[in-house]
Amino acid sequence: METYQATFDTWNQLAHQYQEKFMDLDLYQDTYDRFCQLVETPSARVLELGCGPGNITKHLLRQRPDFTVEATDVAPNMVALAQANNPAALCYVLDCRSLDKLTGSYDAILGGFCLPYLSALDCQKLVQASAHLLPLGGILYLSFVDDDPEKSGYETSSNGQHTLFVHYHRAVFVQEALTASGFALVDTIKKNYLPVNATHTILLARRI
């Protein structure tokens, strides 16, 4: 619990700095476009987890204005920015570890780099909860840093003033979690994130 609290505090305090750095980052936009292509349902109901300042939601609504997007984050300051940046979306505070508390259903769920802040067990629970919220054919997007879990630990923010606990997961682990929860892998996309020389993996899966 302490590791999660440290991460929550950091994201809440760095919301504006995060927005300045990543709001216009275009490295992953092709993966969001692929997500939009896979979601064939008109006026689809989409849930975003870990929305930050709403950069992904903004891109989704630009590409698919028919989407009804609920953008969620554990950090209230992030949610406030997301709502300001996306007046057409419904933005609210949600710890993605409590995804199983949501009712209703969605046509697609997108978690952009939530997994690096979740333990292996919580990753599995998130995938399981997503399966319960999606109909057959529903799309799930997950991105994470593909590396040795033994490297997981506290890392310091760029200004050296904040710490957060980062979890690394192997792609095969996430793929197995998807399969176990009734998903079929549709796409695997790799991105080289040069600032820290890391491999970022994006998995797109369909509930079957």
Coordinates of C-alpha atoms in Angstrom, one line a residue:
M1 CA 0.0 0.0 0.0
E2 CA 2.8 2.4 0.8
T3 CA 4.2 2.1 -2.8
Y4 CA 0.8 3.0 -4.2
Q5 CA 0.4 6.0 -1.9
A6 CA 3.8 7.3 -3.0
T7 CA 2.9 7.0 -6.6
F8 CA -0.5 8.6 -6.1
D9 CA 1.0 11.5 -4.3
T10 CA 3.6 12.0 -7.0
W11 CA 1.1 12.0 -9.9
N12 CA -1.2 14.3 -8.0
Q13 CA 1.6 16.8 -7.4
L14 CA 3.1 16.6 -10.9
A15 CA -0.2 16.9 -12.8
H16 CA 0.6 20.3 -14.4
Q17 CA 4.2 19.3 -15.2
Y18 CA 3.0 16.1 -16.8
Q19 CA 0.6 18.0 -18.9
E20 CA 3.3 20.3 -20.2
K21 CA 5.6 17.4 -21.1
F22 CA 3.2 14.8 -22.5
M23 CA 0.0 16.5 -23.7
D24 CA 1.2 16.8 -27.3
L25 CA 3.4 13.7 -27.4
D26 CA 2.7 12.0 -30.7
L27 CA 4.7 8.8 -30.2
Y28 CA 1.7 6.6 -29.5
Q29 CA -0.9 8.2 -31.7
D30 CA -0.8 5.5 -34.3
T31 CA -1.7 3.0 -31.6
Y32 CA -4.7 5.1 -30.5
D33 CA -5.7 5.2 -34.2
R34 CA -5.5 1.4 -34.3
F35 CA -7.7 1.2 -31.2
C36 CA -10.2 3.5 -32.9
Q37 CA -10.2 1.2 -36.0
L38 CA -10.8 -1.9 -33.9
V39 CA -13.8 -0.4 -32.1
E40 CA -16.4 -0.8 -34.9
T41 CA -19.4 -0.1 -32.8
P42 CA -21.0 3.3 -33.6
S43 CA -21.2 5.7 -30.7
A44 CA -19.2 3.3 -28.7
R45 CA -18.9 3.7 -24.9
V46 CA -15.2 3.9 -24.1
L47 CA -13.5 3.8 -20.6
E48 CA -10.0 5.2 -20.2
L49 CA -8.0 4.2 -17.2
G50 CA -5.2 6.4 -15.9
C51 CA -6.2 9.2 -18.1
G52 CA -3.7 11.8 -16.8
P53 CA -4.4 15.2 -18.2
G54 CA -6.6 13.7 -20.9
N55 CA -4.2 13.6 -23.8
I56 CA -5.4 10.2 -25.0
T57 CA -9.1 11.0 -24.6
K58 CA -8.5 14.2 -26.6
H59 CA -7.0 12.2 -29.5
L60 CA -9.8 9.6 -29.4
L61 CA -12.5 12.2 -29.6
R62 CA -10.7 13.9 -32.4
Q63 CA -10.6 10.7 -34.4
R64 CA -14.0 9.3 -33.3
P65 CA -16.3 12.2 -32.1
D66 CA -19.0 9.6 -31.9
F67 CA -17.3 8.0 -28.9
T68 CA -18.8 8.5 -25.4
V69 CA -15.7 8.6 -23.3
E70 CA -15.3 8.2 -19.5
A71 CA -11.8 9.2 -18.5
T72 CA -10.6 8.2 -15.1
D73 CA -7.5 8.6 -12.9
V74 CA -6.6 8.1 -9.3
A75 CA -5.2 11.6 -9.0
P76 CA -7.9 14.4 -8.6
N77 CA -5.5 17.0 -10.1
M78 CA -5.1 14.9 -13.2
V79 CA -8.9 14.5 -13.5
A80 CA -9.5 18.2 -13.3
L81 CA -7.0 18.8 -16.1
A82 CA -8.6 16.0 -18.2
Q83 CA -12.1 17.5 -17.8
A84 CA -10.8 21.0 -18.7
N85 CA -9.1 19.5 -21.8
N86 CA -12.1 17.4 -22.8
P87 CA -15.4 19.1 -22.0
A88 CA -17.3 16.5 -24.0
A89 CA -16.0 13.6 -21.9
L90 CA -17.1 12.5 -18.4
C91 CA -14.0 12.6 -16.2
Y92 CA -13.9 11.3 -12.6
V93 CA -11.6 9.9 -10.0
L94 CA -11.2 6.1 -10.0
D95 CA -8.4 3.9 -8.8
C96 CA -8.0 1.3 -11.5
R97 CA -7.5 -1.3 -8.8
S98 CA -11.2 -0.8 -8.1
L99 CA -12.3 -1.5 -11.6
D100 CA -14.4 -4.4 -10.4
K101 CA -16.6 -2.0 -8.5
L102 CA -17.9 -0.4 -11.8
T103 CA -21.3 -1.6 -13.1
G104 CA -22.7 -1.6 -16.6
S105 CA -20.6 -2.3 -19.7
Y106 CA -18.3 -0.6 -22.2
D107 CA -17.5 -1.3 -25.8
A108 CA -13.8 -0.7 -25.3
I109 CA -11.3 0.0 -22.4
L110 CA -8.0 1.7 -22.8
G111 CA -5.3 1.7 -20.2
G112 CA -2.3 3.8 -21.3
F113 CA 0.6 3.0 -19.0
C114 CA -1.4 2.0 -16.0
L115 CA 0.4 -1.4 -15.7
P116 CA 3.8 0.2 -14.8
Y117 CA 2.2 1.3 -11.5
L118 CA 0.5 -2.0 -10.7
S119 CA 1.8 -5.2 -9.2
A120 CA 1.6 -8.4 -11.2
L121 CA -1.4 -9.5 -9.1
D122 CA -3.2 -6.2 -9.7
C123 CA -2.5 -6.4 -13.4
Q124 CA -4.2 -9.7 -13.5
K125 CA -7.1 -8.4 -11.6
L126 CA -7.4 -5.4 -13.9
V127 CA -7.6 -7.7 -16.9
Q128 CA -10.2 -9.9 -15.2
A129 CA -12.3 -6.9 -14.3
S130 CA -12.0 -5.5 -17.9
A131 CA -13.4 -8.8 -19.2
H132 CA -16.4 -8.5 -17.0
L133 CA -17.1 -4.9 -18.3
L134 CA -16.7 -5.7 -22.0
P135 CA -19.1 -7.6 -24.2
L136 CA -18.0 -10.3 -26.6
G137 CA -15.9 -8.5 -29.3
G138 CA -15.0 -5.7 -26.9
I139 CA -11.6 -4.2 -27.3
L140 CA -8.9 -3.8 -24.6
Y141 CA -5.7 -1.7 -25.0
L142 CA -2.9 -2.0 -22.5
S143 CA 0.6 -0.4 -22.6
F144 CA 3.5 -1.1 -20.3
V145 CA 7.3 -1.3 -20.1
D146 CA 8.5 -4.8 -21.2
D147 CA 11.4 -5.6 -18.9
D148 CA 12.5 -7.8 -16.0
P149 CA 10.1 -7.6 -13.1
E150 CA 13.2 -7.8 -10.8
K151 CA 14.1 -4.3 -11.9
S152 CA 10.9 -2.9 -10.3
G153 CA 11.4 -0.3 -7.6
Y154 CA 11.3 3.3 -6.6
E155 CA 12.3 5.8 -9.3
T156 CA 12.8 9.6 -8.9
S157 CA 11.0 12.2 -10.9
S158 CA 13.0 14.3 -13.4
N159 CA 13.2 17.2 -10.9
G160 CA 14.5 14.9 -8.2
Q161 CA 11.9 15.9 -5.8
H162 CA 9.4 13.1 -6.0
T163 CA 9.5 9.3 -6.1
L164 CA 7.2 6.6 -7.5
F165 CA 7.3 2.9 -7.6
V166 CA 7.6 1.5 -11.1
H167 CA 6.7 -2.1 -12.0
Y168 CA 8.1 -3.8 -15.0
H169 CA 6.3 -6.7 -16.7
R170 CA 7.2 -9.2 -19.4
A171 CA 4.9 -9.1 -22.4
V172 CA 4.4 -12.9 -22.1
F173 CA 3.0 -12.4 -18.6
V174 CA 0.4 -9.8 -19.8
Q175 CA -0.4 -12.0 -22.8
E176 CA -1.1 -14.9 -20.5
A177 CA -3.3 -12.8 -18.3
L178 CA -5.3 -11.7 -21.3
T179 CA -5.7 -15.3 -22.5
A180 CA -6.7 -16.5 -19.1
S181 CA -9.5 -13.9 -18.9
G182 CA -10.9 -14.7 -22.3
F183 CA -9.2 -12.3 -24.7
A184 CA -7.6 -13.0 -28.0
L185 CA -4.5 -10.9 -28.9
V186 CA -5.1 -8.8 -32.0
D187 CA -2.0 -6.6 -32.2
T188 CA 1.3 -6.2 -30.5
I189 CA 3.1 -2.9 -31.1
K190 CA 6.6 -2.0 -29.9
K191 CA 7.9 1.5 -29.3
N192 CA 11.4 2.6 -28.5
Y193 CA 11.2 5.3 -25.9
L194 CA 14.7 6.8 -26.4
P195 CA 14.8 9.3 -23.5
V196 CA 15.3 6.3 -21.2
N197 CA 16.2 3.6 -23.7
A198 CA 13.2 1.5 -22.9
T199 CA 10.9 -0.7 -24.9
H200 CA 7.3 0.2 -24.6
T201 CA 4.8 -2.5 -25.5
I202 CA 1.2 -2.0 -26.6
L203 CA -1.2 -4.9 -26.7
L204 CA -4.6 -4.8 -28.3
A205 CA -7.0 -7.6 -27.5
R206 CA -10.6 -8.6 -28.2
R207 CA -12.9 -10.4 -25.8
I208 CA -14.0 -13.8 -27.2

